GROMACS .gro file of C-alpha atoms in nm:
model
  489
    1UNK     CA    1  -4.886   3.102  13.633
    2UNK     CA    2  -4.585   3.065  13.403
    3UNK     CA    3  -4.543   2.945  13.047
    4UNK     CA    4  -4.576   2.570  13.029
    5UNK     CA    5  -4.320   2.304  12.955
    6UNK     CA    6  -4.524   2.027  12.800
    7UNK     CA    7  -4.527   1.675  12.934
    8UNK     CA    8  -4.745   1.372  12.890
    9UNK     CA    9  -4.930   1.341  13.219
   10UNK     CA   10  -5.203   1.084  13.257
   11UNK     CA   11  -5.542   1.250  13.297
   12UNK     CA   12  -5.776   1.115  13.565
   13UNK     CA   13  -6.074   1.243  13.753
   14UNK     CA   14  -5.857   1.487  13.949
   15UNK     CA   15  -5.618   1.622  13.687
   16UNK     CA   16  -5.565   1.767  13.343
   17UNK     CA   17  -5.263   1.760  13.116
   18UNK     CA   18  -5.007   2.034  13.174
   19UNK     CA   19  -5.149   2.263  12.910
   20UNK     CA   20  -5.406   2.530  12.844
   21UNK     CA   21  -5.765   2.539  12.959
   22UNK     CA   22  -6.007   2.336  12.748
   23UNK     CA   23  -6.389   2.346  12.763
   24UNK     CA   24  -6.382   1.996  12.910
   25UNK     CA   25  -6.136   2.093  13.182
   26UNK     CA   26  -6.326   2.411  13.262
   27UNK     CA   27  -6.645   2.208  13.304
   28UNK     CA   28  -6.455   1.965  13.525
   29UNK     CA   29  -6.325   2.248  13.745
   30UNK     CA   30  -6.678   2.384  13.785
   31UNK     CA   31  -6.803   2.036  13.877
   32UNK     CA   32  -6.533   1.986  14.141
   33UNK     CA   33  -6.591   2.330  14.289
   34UNK     CA   34  -6.965   2.268  14.314
   35UNK     CA   35  -6.910   1.923  14.464
   36UNK     CA   36  -6.684   2.067  14.732
   37UNK     CA   37  -6.960   2.300  14.855
   38UNK     CA   38  -7.150   2.019  15.029
   39UNK     CA   39  -6.831   1.858  15.153
   40UNK     CA   40  -6.716   2.186  15.307
   41UNK     CA   41  -7.023   2.194  15.531
   42UNK     CA   42  -6.967   1.836  15.645
   43UNK     CA   43  -6.594   1.886  15.706
   44UNK     CA   44  -6.664   2.184  15.928
   45UNK     CA   45  -6.821   1.941  16.175
   46UNK     CA   46  -6.538   1.685  16.156
   47UNK     CA   47  -6.351   1.607  16.477
   48UNK     CA   48  -5.992   1.691  16.556
   49UNK     CA   49  -5.916   1.317  16.566
   50UNK     CA   50  -6.049   1.273  16.213
   51UNK     CA   51  -5.835   1.557  16.083
   52UNK     CA   52  -5.523   1.427  16.257
   53UNK     CA   53  -5.584   1.085  16.103
   54UNK     CA   54  -5.587   1.247  15.758
   55UNK     CA   55  -5.261   1.426  15.830
   56UNK     CA   56  -5.096   1.103  15.944
   57UNK     CA   57  -5.217   0.935  15.627
   58UNK     CA   58  -5.069   1.222  15.422
   59UNK     CA   59  -4.736   1.187  15.604
   60UNK     CA   60  -4.726   0.814  15.531
   61UNK     CA   61  -4.803   0.864  15.162
   62UNK     CA   62  -4.540   1.137  15.128
   63UNK     CA   63  -4.274   0.907  15.273
   64UNK     CA   64  -4.388   0.630  15.039
   65UNK     CA   65  -4.316   0.873  14.754
   66UNK     CA   66  -3.973   0.975  14.885
   67UNK     CA   67  -3.778   0.822  14.597
   68UNK     CA   68  -4.028   0.951  14.341
   69UNK     CA   69  -3.983   1.302  14.482
   70UNK     CA   70  -3.603   1.271  14.460
   71UNK     CA   71  -3.628   1.144  14.102
   72UNK     CA   72  -3.863   1.428  14.004
   73UNK     CA   73  -3.622   1.685  14.148
   74UNK     CA   74  -3.341   1.537  13.943
   75UNK     CA   75  -3.547   1.552  13.624
   76UNK     CA   76  -3.687   1.902  13.675
   77UNK     CA   77  -3.386   2.073  13.841
   78UNK     CA   78  -3.091   1.837  13.864
   79UNK     CA   79  -3.106   1.876  14.243
   80UNK     CA   80  -2.914   1.645  14.474
   81UNK     CA   81  -3.102   1.390  14.691
   82UNK     CA   82  -2.974   1.539  15.017
   83UNK     CA   83  -3.090   1.886  14.920
   84UNK     CA   84  -3.433   1.750  14.825
   85UNK     CA   85  -3.470   1.568  15.156
   86UNK     CA   86  -3.367   1.881  15.347
   87UNK     CA   87  -3.580   2.132  15.155
   88UNK     CA   88  -3.879   1.933  15.027
   89UNK     CA   89  -3.939   1.648  15.271
   90UNK     CA   90  -3.820   1.773  15.609
   91UNK     CA   91  -4.026   2.098  15.623
   92UNK     CA   92  -4.351   1.922  15.529
   93UNK     CA   93  -4.299   1.629  15.766
   94UNK     CA   94  -4.214   1.875  16.045
   95UNK     CA   95  -4.532   2.071  15.968
   96UNK     CA   96  -4.748   1.759  15.979
   97UNK     CA   97  -4.590   1.638  16.303
   98UNK     CA   98  -4.638   1.978  16.462
   99UNK     CA   99  -5.006   1.985  16.368
  100UNK     CA  100  -5.067   1.630  16.490
  101UNK     CA  101  -4.908   1.717  16.824
  102UNK     CA  102  -5.071   2.055  16.887
  103UNK     CA  103  -5.395   2.065  16.685
  104UNK     CA  104  -5.628   1.996  16.978
  105UNK     CA  105  -5.472   2.280  17.175
  106UNK     CA  106  -5.474   2.519  16.879
  107UNK     CA  107  -5.841   2.458  16.796
  108UNK     CA  108  -5.964   2.469  17.154
  109UNK     CA  109  -6.204   2.760  17.224
  110UNK     CA  110  -6.033   3.048  17.404
  111UNK     CA  111  -6.204   3.232  17.686
  112UNK     CA  112  -6.207   3.611  17.676
  113UNK     CA  113  -6.197   3.831  17.982
  114UNK     CA  114  -6.535   3.967  18.086
  115UNK     CA  115  -6.568   4.341  18.036
  116UNK     CA  116  -6.786   4.566  18.251
  117UNK     CA  117  -7.040   4.605  17.972
  118UNK     CA  118  -7.065   4.227  17.937
  119UNK     CA  119  -7.137   4.155  18.304
  120UNK     CA  120  -7.346   3.840  18.328
  121UNK     CA  121  -7.210   3.698  18.002
  122UNK     CA  122  -6.934   3.459  17.899
  123UNK     CA  123  -6.724   3.533  17.592
  124UNK     CA  124  -6.485   3.323  17.388
  125UNK     CA  125  -6.345   3.269  17.040
  126UNK     CA  126  -6.322   2.951  16.841
  127UNK     CA  127  -6.172   2.868  16.504
  128UNK     CA  128  -6.397   2.752  16.222
  129UNK     CA  129  -6.307   2.639  15.872
  130UNK     CA  130  -6.308   2.906  15.605
  131UNK     CA  131  -6.470   2.667  15.356
  132UNK     CA  132  -6.351   2.616  15.000
  133UNK     CA  133  -5.984   2.706  14.959
  134UNK     CA  134  -5.753   2.747  14.662
  135UNK     CA  135  -5.378   2.682  14.684
  136UNK     CA  136  -5.168   2.797  14.388
  137UNK     CA  137  -4.824   2.642  14.429
  138UNK     CA  138  -4.497   2.758  14.267
  139UNK     CA  139  -4.232   2.561  14.083
  140UNK     CA  140  -3.921   2.626  14.293
  141UNK     CA  141  -4.010   2.404  14.593
  142UNK     CA  142  -4.309   2.211  14.461
  143UNK     CA  143  -4.359   1.973  14.755
  144UNK     CA  144  -4.290   2.211  15.043
  145UNK     CA  145  -4.489   2.501  14.899
  146UNK     CA  146  -4.781   2.286  14.786
  147UNK     CA  147  -4.825   2.037  15.068
  148UNK     CA  148  -4.699   2.277  15.338
  149UNK     CA  149  -5.009   2.500  15.320
  150UNK     CA  150  -5.230   2.198  15.255
  151UNK     CA  151  -5.153   2.074  15.607
  152UNK     CA  152  -5.325   2.360  15.796
  153UNK     CA  153  -5.599   2.373  15.535
  154UNK     CA  154  -5.691   2.011  15.613
  155UNK     CA  155  -5.635   2.060  15.986
  156UNK     CA  156  -5.894   2.338  15.986
  157UNK     CA  157  -6.155   2.128  15.806
  158UNK     CA  158  -6.153   2.295  15.464
  159UNK     CA  159  -6.189   2.163  15.114
  160UNK     CA  160  -5.903   2.247  14.879
  161UNK     CA  161  -5.830   2.275  14.509
  162UNK     CA  162  -5.456   2.279  14.436
  163UNK     CA  163  -5.306   2.426  14.120
  164UNK     CA  164  -4.955   2.291  14.062
  165UNK     CA  165  -4.694   2.464  13.848
  166UNK     CA  166  -4.659   2.353  13.488
  167UNK     CA  167  -4.291   2.447  13.501
  168UNK     CA  168  -4.199   2.145  13.718
  169UNK     CA  169  -4.395   1.871  13.537
  170UNK     CA  170  -4.227   1.573  13.702
  171UNK     CA  171  -4.286   1.716  14.048
  172UNK     CA  172  -4.646   1.787  13.949
  173UNK     CA  173  -4.698   1.426  13.849
  174UNK     CA  174  -4.575   1.307  14.191
  175UNK     CA  175  -4.797   1.557  14.372
  176UNK     CA  176  -5.097   1.427  14.177
  177UNK     CA  177  -5.016   1.075  14.293
  178UNK     CA  178  -4.977   1.183  14.657
  179UNK     CA  179  -5.301   1.380  14.669
  180UNK     CA  180  -5.503   1.118  14.482
  181UNK     CA  181  -5.378   0.851  14.723
  182UNK     CA  182  -5.503   1.046  15.025
  183UNK     CA  183  -5.818   1.234  14.932
  184UNK     CA  184  -6.141   1.221  14.740
  185UNK     CA  185  -6.169   1.510  14.494
  186UNK     CA  186  -6.467   1.649  14.685
  187UNK     CA  187  -6.223   1.718  14.969
  188UNK     CA  188  -5.891   1.784  14.793
  189UNK     CA  189  -5.855   1.803  14.415
  190UNK     CA  190  -5.536   1.878  14.226
  191UNK     CA  191  -5.539   2.052  13.888
  192UNK     CA  192  -5.250   2.075  13.644
  193UNK     CA  193  -5.221   2.329  13.365
  194UNK     CA  194  -5.084   2.665  13.258
  195UNK     CA  195  -5.181   3.024  13.338
  196UNK     CA  196  -5.517   2.990  13.164
  197UNK     CA  197  -5.612   2.715  13.410
  198UNK     CA  198  -5.505   2.934  13.702
  199UNK     CA  199  -5.717   3.218  13.564
  200UNK     CA  200  -6.022   2.993  13.547
  201UNK     CA  201  -5.970   2.894  13.909
  202UNK     CA  202  -5.928   3.256  14.016
  203UNK     CA  203  -6.268   3.337  13.866
  204UNK     CA  204  -6.436   3.111  14.122
  205UNK     CA  205  -6.567   3.247  14.456
  206UNK     CA  206  -6.332   3.062  14.689
  207UNK     CA  207  -6.356   3.144  15.058
  208UNK     CA  208  -5.977   3.171  15.082
  209UNK     CA  209  -5.695   3.191  14.828
  210UNK     CA  210  -5.336   3.097  14.918
  211UNK     CA  211  -5.073   3.194  14.661
  212UNK     CA  212  -4.695   3.158  14.657
  213UNK     CA  213  -4.506   3.335  14.382
  214UNK     CA  214  -4.392   3.667  14.243
  215UNK     CA  215  -4.541   4.000  14.358
  216UNK     CA  216  -4.670   4.088  14.010
  217UNK     CA  217  -4.877   3.767  14.001
  218UNK     CA  218  -4.976   3.820  14.363
  219UNK     CA  219  -5.145   4.142  14.254
  220UNK     CA  220  -5.348   3.945  13.999
  221UNK     CA  221  -5.455   3.697  14.267
  222UNK     CA  222  -5.551   3.977  14.505
  223UNK     CA  223  -5.751   4.150  14.233
  224UNK     CA  224  -5.938   3.827  14.158
  225UNK     CA  225  -6.005   3.769  14.528
  226UNK     CA  226  -6.142   4.122  14.562
  227UNK     CA  227  -6.422   4.043  14.315
  228UNK     CA  228  -6.562   3.790  14.563
  229UNK     CA  229  -6.418   3.946  14.882
  230UNK     CA  230  -6.225   3.623  14.935
  231UNK     CA  231  -5.960   3.632  15.205
  232UNK     CA  232  -5.602   3.581  15.087
  233UNK     CA  233  -5.262   3.468  15.202
  234UNK     CA  234  -4.994   3.591  14.962
  235UNK     CA  235  -4.643   3.451  15.004
  236UNK     CA  236  -4.441   3.664  14.766
  237UNK     CA  237  -4.076   3.765  14.741
  238UNK     CA  238  -3.850   4.060  14.674
  239UNK     CA  239  -3.490   4.158  14.720
  240UNK     CA  240  -3.373   4.020  15.055
  241UNK     CA  241  -3.052   4.194  15.165
  242UNK     CA  242  -2.769   4.094  15.396
  243UNK     CA  243  -2.582   4.346  15.611
  244UNK     CA  244  -2.233   4.249  15.728
  245UNK     CA  245  -2.075   4.491  15.973
  246UNK     CA  246  -1.714   4.524  16.082
  247UNK     CA  247  -1.764   4.298  16.386
  248UNK     CA  248  -1.906   3.995  16.201
  249UNK     CA  249  -1.756   3.647  16.213
  250UNK     CA  250  -1.653   3.660  15.847
  251UNK     CA  251  -1.565   3.293  15.807
  252UNK     CA  252  -1.897   3.175  15.950
  253UNK     CA  253  -2.088   3.439  15.755
  254UNK     CA  254  -1.917   3.347  15.429
  255UNK     CA  255  -1.983   2.975  15.458
  256UNK     CA  256  -2.342   3.016  15.577
  257UNK     CA  257  -2.421   3.262  15.297
  258UNK     CA  258  -2.252   3.043  15.035
  259UNK     CA  259  -2.474   2.758  15.155
  260UNK     CA  260  -2.800   2.950  15.192
  261UNK     CA  261  -2.773   3.141  14.865
  262UNK     CA  262  -2.699   2.838  14.649
  263UNK     CA  263  -2.959   2.596  14.779
  264UNK     CA  264  -3.159   2.530  14.461
  265UNK     CA  265  -2.899   2.752  14.291
  266UNK     CA  266  -3.054   3.071  14.423
  267UNK     CA  267  -3.411   2.990  14.319
  268UNK     CA  268  -3.547   3.052  14.669
  269UNK     CA  269  -3.776   3.335  14.780
  270UNK     CA  270  -3.573   3.400  15.096
  271UNK     CA  271  -3.229   3.354  14.936
  272UNK     CA  272  -2.994   3.647  14.993
  273UNK     CA  273  -3.034   3.883  14.699
  274UNK     CA  274  -2.740   4.116  14.764
  275UNK     CA  275  -2.488   4.184  15.041
  276UNK     CA  276  -2.390   4.513  15.202
  277UNK     CA  277  -2.038   4.464  15.341
  278UNK     CA  278  -1.858   4.718  15.559
  279UNK     CA  279  -1.565   4.852  15.359
  280UNK     CA  280  -1.315   4.760  15.632
  281UNK     CA  281  -1.390   4.387  15.593
  282UNK     CA  282  -1.485   4.368  15.224
  283UNK     CA  283  -1.154   4.217  15.114
  284UNK     CA  284  -1.147   3.957  15.390
  285UNK     CA  285  -1.512   3.862  15.339
  286UNK     CA  286  -1.469   3.831  14.962
  287UNK     CA  287  -1.171   3.603  15.017
  288UNK     CA  288  -1.366   3.388  15.266
  289UNK     CA  289  -1.676   3.345  15.051
  290UNK     CA  290  -1.483   3.269  14.732
  291UNK     CA  291  -1.288   3.003  14.922
  292UNK     CA  292  -1.612   2.845  15.044
  293UNK     CA  293  -1.770   2.854  14.698
  294UNK     CA  294  -1.460   2.712  14.535
  295UNK     CA  295  -1.443   2.432  14.794
  296UNK     CA  296  -1.808   2.331  14.758
  297UNK     CA  297  -1.899   2.409  14.398
  298UNK     CA  298  -1.594   2.492  14.189
  299UNK     CA  299  -1.551   2.802  13.977
  300UNK     CA  300  -1.706   2.859  13.636
  301UNK     CA  301  -1.795   2.552  13.432
  302UNK     CA  302  -1.630   2.331  13.692
  303UNK     CA  303  -1.943   2.390  13.901
  304UNK     CA  304  -2.147   2.190  13.649
  305UNK     CA  305  -2.005   1.873  13.799
  306UNK     CA  306  -2.114   1.969  14.152
  307UNK     CA  307  -2.448   1.905  14.319
  308UNK     CA  308  -2.582   2.246  14.217
  309UNK     CA  309  -2.932   2.258  14.076
  310UNK     CA  310  -2.996   2.391  13.728
  311UNK     CA  311  -3.215   2.691  13.645
  312UNK     CA  312  -3.572   2.568  13.593
  313UNK     CA  313  -3.588   2.634  13.216
  314UNK     CA  314  -3.436   2.821  12.923
  315UNK     CA  315  -3.652   3.130  12.966
  316UNK     CA  316  -3.544   3.182  13.326
  317UNK     CA  317  -3.181   3.107  13.238
  318UNK     CA  318  -3.196   3.380  12.975
  319UNK     CA  319  -3.360   3.616  13.226
  320UNK     CA  320  -3.084   3.565  13.487
  321UNK     CA  321  -2.815   3.588  13.220
  322UNK     CA  322  -2.975   3.913  13.107
  323UNK     CA  323  -2.928   4.054  13.457
  324UNK     CA  324  -2.563   3.945  13.452
  325UNK     CA  325  -2.488   4.095  13.111
  326UNK     CA  326  -2.670   4.420  13.194
  327UNK     CA  327  -2.469   4.454  13.514
  328UNK     CA  328  -2.143   4.403  13.325
  329UNK     CA  329  -2.249   4.660  13.064
  330UNK     CA  330  -2.301   4.908  13.349
  331UNK     CA  331  -1.948   4.851  13.479
  332UNK     CA  332  -1.994   4.564  13.725
  333UNK     CA  333  -1.697   4.336  13.782
  334UNK     CA  334  -1.723   3.957  13.803
  335UNK     CA  335  -1.539   3.869  14.123
  336UNK     CA  336  -1.609   3.498  14.099
  337UNK     CA  337  -1.782   3.265  13.854
  338UNK     CA  338  -1.985   3.412  13.570
  339UNK     CA  339  -2.003   3.100  13.352
  340UNK     CA  340  -2.323   3.051  13.150
  341UNK     CA  341  -2.444   2.755  12.943
  342UNK     CA  342  -2.788   2.834  12.805
  343UNK     CA  343  -2.825   2.491  12.645
  344UNK     CA  344  -2.816   2.315  12.983
  345UNK     CA  345  -2.985   2.593  13.186
  346UNK     CA  346  -2.669   2.642  13.387
  347UNK     CA  347  -2.527   2.956  13.544
  348UNK     CA  348  -2.242   2.913  13.790
  349UNK     CA  349  -2.235   3.073  14.135
  350UNK     CA  350  -2.133   3.431  14.064
  351UNK     CA  351  -2.014   3.722  14.278
  352UNK     CA  352  -2.031   4.076  14.140
  353UNK     CA  353  -1.894   4.408  14.262
  354UNK     CA  354  -1.903   4.775  14.156
  355UNK     CA  355  -2.268   4.759  14.051
  356UNK     CA  356  -2.450   5.090  14.002
  357UNK     CA  357  -2.792   5.127  14.165
  358UNK     CA  358  -2.966   5.173  13.828
  359UNK     CA  359  -2.852   4.835  13.690
  360UNK     CA  360  -3.140   4.588  13.649
  361UNK     CA  361  -2.984   4.346  13.895
  362UNK     CA  362  -3.029   4.607  14.170
  363UNK     CA  363  -3.392   4.674  14.073
  364UNK     CA  364  -3.532   4.325  14.007
  365UNK     CA  365  -3.546   4.013  14.223
  366UNK     CA  366  -3.257   3.796  14.104
  367UNK     CA  367  -3.395   3.449  14.186
  368UNK     CA  368  -3.079   3.285  14.062
  369UNK     CA  369  -2.708   3.231  14.140
  370UNK     CA  370  -2.590   3.593  14.106
  371UNK     CA  371  -2.482   3.769  14.427
  372UNK     CA  372  -2.387   4.140  14.428
  373UNK     CA  373  -2.138   4.267  14.688
  374UNK     CA  374  -2.187   4.632  14.787
  375UNK     CA  375  -1.942   4.824  15.005
  376UNK     CA  376  -2.065   5.072  15.267
  377UNK     CA  377  -1.914   5.306  15.525
  378UNK     CA  378  -2.194   5.371  15.774
  379UNK     CA  379  -2.511   5.187  15.874
  380UNK     CA  380  -2.715   5.499  15.798
  381UNK     CA  381  -2.660   5.466  15.424
  382UNK     CA  382  -2.755   5.097  15.422
  383UNK     CA  383  -3.067   5.149  15.631
  384UNK     CA  384  -3.174   5.436  15.405
  385UNK     CA  385  -3.123   5.222  15.094
  386UNK     CA  386  -3.326   4.935  15.237
  387UNK     CA  387  -3.606   5.169  15.345
  388UNK     CA  388  -3.620   5.326  14.998
  389UNK     CA  389  -3.707   4.988  14.843
  390UNK     CA  390  -4.017   4.766  14.878
  391UNK     CA  391  -4.019   4.581  15.211
  392UNK     CA  392  -3.821   4.256  15.173
  393UNK     CA  393  -3.935   3.906  15.261
  394UNK     CA  394  -3.617   3.853  15.462
  395UNK     CA  395  -3.340   4.069  15.601
  396UNK     CA  396  -3.016   3.913  15.726
  397UNK     CA  397  -2.773   4.070  15.971
  398UNK     CA  398  -2.421   3.948  16.044
  399UNK     CA  399  -2.280   4.120  16.350
  400UNK     CA  400  -2.135   4.054  16.694
  401UNK     CA  401  -2.249   4.400  16.801
  402UNK     CA  402  -2.593   4.366  16.960
  403UNK     CA  403  -2.655   4.740  16.935
  404UNK     CA  404  -2.597   4.734  16.560
  405UNK     CA  405  -2.831   4.438  16.512
  406UNK     CA  406  -3.098   4.593  16.734
  407UNK     CA  407  -3.074   4.922  16.547
  408UNK     CA  408  -3.116   4.761  16.206
  409UNK     CA  409  -3.418   4.565  16.327
  410UNK     CA  410  -3.575   4.875  16.483
  411UNK     CA  411  -3.520   5.101  16.181
  412UNK     CA  412  -3.622   4.864  15.899
  413UNK     CA  413  -3.917   4.642  15.810
  414UNK     CA  414  -3.907   4.289  15.668
  415UNK     CA  415  -4.115   3.974  15.670
  416UNK     CA  416  -3.852   3.802  15.885
  417UNK     CA  417  -3.498   3.858  16.006
  418UNK     CA  418  -3.209   3.632  16.103
  419UNK     CA  419  -2.910   3.755  16.299
  420UNK     CA  420  -2.599   3.550  16.220
  421UNK     CA  421  -2.794   3.292  16.020
  422UNK     CA  422  -2.965   3.247  15.682
  423UNK     CA  423  -3.325   3.128  15.629
  424UNK     CA  424  -3.352   2.986  15.982
  425UNK     CA  425  -3.685   3.160  16.045
  426UNK     CA  426  -3.847   2.948  15.771
  427UNK     CA  427  -3.753   2.625  15.947
  428UNK     CA  428  -3.871   2.732  16.293
  429UNK     CA  429  -4.228   2.604  16.331
  430UNK     CA  430  -4.273   2.829  16.635
  431UNK     CA  431  -4.248   3.141  16.418
  432UNK     CA  432  -4.484   3.282  16.156
  433UNK     CA  433  -4.349   3.288  15.801
  434UNK     CA  434  -4.469   3.559  15.568
  435UNK     CA  435  -4.394   3.891  15.408
  436UNK     CA  436  -4.512   4.247  15.447
  437UNK     CA  437  -4.682   4.452  15.176
  438UNK     CA  438  -4.494   4.386  14.849
  439UNK     CA  439  -4.331   4.072  14.992
  440UNK     CA  440  -4.656   3.921  15.115
  441UNK     CA  441  -4.981   3.942  15.307
  442UNK     CA  442  -5.049   3.706  15.594
  443UNK     CA  443  -4.835   3.423  15.728
  444UNK     CA  444  -4.837   3.052  15.803
  445UNK     CA  445  -4.638   2.768  15.963
  446UNK     CA  446  -4.745   2.612  16.291
  447UNK     CA  447  -5.036   2.784  16.461
  448UNK     CA  448  -5.015   3.072  16.212
  449UNK     CA  449  -5.128   2.828  15.944
  450UNK     CA  450  -5.443   2.770  16.147
  451UNK     CA  451  -5.502   3.145  16.153
  452UNK     CA  452  -5.460   3.156  15.776
  453UNK     CA  453  -5.707   2.878  15.697
  454UNK     CA  454  -5.962   2.934  15.975
  455UNK     CA  455  -6.187   3.219  16.082
  456UNK     CA  456  -6.165   3.313  16.448
  457UNK     CA  457  -6.527   3.353  16.547
  458UNK     CA  458  -6.627   3.570  16.845
  459UNK     CA  459  -6.907   3.425  17.061
  460UNK     CA  460  -7.095   3.578  17.355
  461UNK     CA  461  -7.332   3.372  17.571
  462UNK     CA  462  -7.553   3.602  17.776
  463UNK     CA  463  -7.682   3.489  18.114
  464UNK     CA  464  -7.800   3.826  18.241
  465UNK     CA  465  -7.899   4.104  18.002
  466UNK     CA  466  -7.715   4.414  18.125
  467UNK     CA  467  -7.802   4.594  17.802
  468UNK     CA  468  -8.169   4.618  17.904
  469UNK     CA  469  -8.069   4.896  18.143
  470UNK     CA  470  -8.013   5.108  17.834
  471UNK     CA  471  -8.336   5.029  17.650
  472UNK     CA  472  -8.549   5.331  17.553
  473UNK     CA  473  -8.684   5.564  17.666
  474UNK     CA  474  -8.352   5.738  17.741
  475UNK     CA  475  -8.428   5.890  18.080
  476UNK     CA  476  -8.204   6.112  18.297
  477UNK     CA  477  -8.129   5.801  18.502
  478UNK     CA  478  -7.980   5.629  18.197
  479UNK     CA  479  -7.771   5.939  18.124
  480UNK     CA  480  -7.643   5.930  18.480
  481UNK     CA  481  -7.548   5.562  18.453
  482UNK     CA  482  -7.372   5.627  18.121
  483UNK     CA  483  -7.183   5.914  18.280
  484UNK     CA  484  -7.054   5.688  18.554
  485UNK     CA  485  -6.957   5.421  18.301
  486UNK     CA  486  -6.766   5.672  18.089
  487UNK     CA  487  -6.588   5.803  18.398
  488UNK     CA  488  -6.461   5.469  18.523
  489UNK     CA  489  -6.407   5.246  18.218
   0.00000   0.00000   0.00000
């Protein structure tokens, strides 16, 4: 959905070049979508064993592409191999393994308790495939956020068209190879191209649309889905805050935040966006986090030699730099870092203080290596600030006071929350991952992915028709029976 960075990608029956929509590509998209209609009906009847076999095949092909994925990350982001393995390979492999282990249990019909009105009947629910699904993947974690949702989509027996991001062209090329090695296009097709290609896909009446990206684009996806009453899962973003109270383990907090914030150099939807630090520990925390950042990354241009990723492209580098310069113009102080090299898409890890609320950096999602530090006196003021903003995708609490943590959780809303950790809820396959309102609609991971890509169908099998007691004519006897029912239900 972003402006394209051109690349020469080989076109085959599944893909287009990373450019704008052409009449030929549009015709091809229509052909694939029509072809998937028949396949969707057949896949609905596929067995759990068949679906698990496909997932195992996908896992094998992903691991065969491990070095290609690492190389693509280096070309598109300058990311280190270890970071790629931790953030791109591990989550997807975990997701596949979890589905292979639990899919039979997850898809098993579930009995419902018999109500008084349903005496003589048996009731249950069972999951069924939604049908033809669209996955629009982002550029920041191309493998995890493309193949991650593909796993439950396949597990539920759907067909899928994937739209990769044109902003990570080398990653996109690898994803094309992975998908083409595993699936026929009538089951899973992968399309490359810019926003015009995404718009053409959004015009189609998919049964379900799964989008990961910015809230403003999420609104476009939701509007397109509304035209066909397609169901949606929207994994969006926002400004995810951290609250550090006076009881926090400052050393652990500092090092964990310095790690979690600068994975992919801040280009993460659940990265900490800003930190509220109790005034009594602000000095000690600032000292601890600058020490950690200096140890791991180096200050200023020295950080260019570290394993930090680069900003994805020049446009986004200029956007993040614009936030930095605007903050400084409004009186913000650079506590640490602040180095910018537009020619290499590099901005060093940067801490800022004394930032007014009306500065752009406090109004827009940062999605980069800038980290504002905000002093506070009482939890009330922090909770009120958080509640005055759109609901965040993540909220992080650092405290050894259980009452403080419980109070923050009870009095705020967020897609997910970690106490004394960063981003851990994303890695836990036993938890749903998703936002709320502006930060997202719906969730996935583990069994919640099944709920996203399947419809839970309610089924009643009647063995004795109790309803016939209420057939017309409506006699006084029926009124008497209804009176008893209303009294005792």
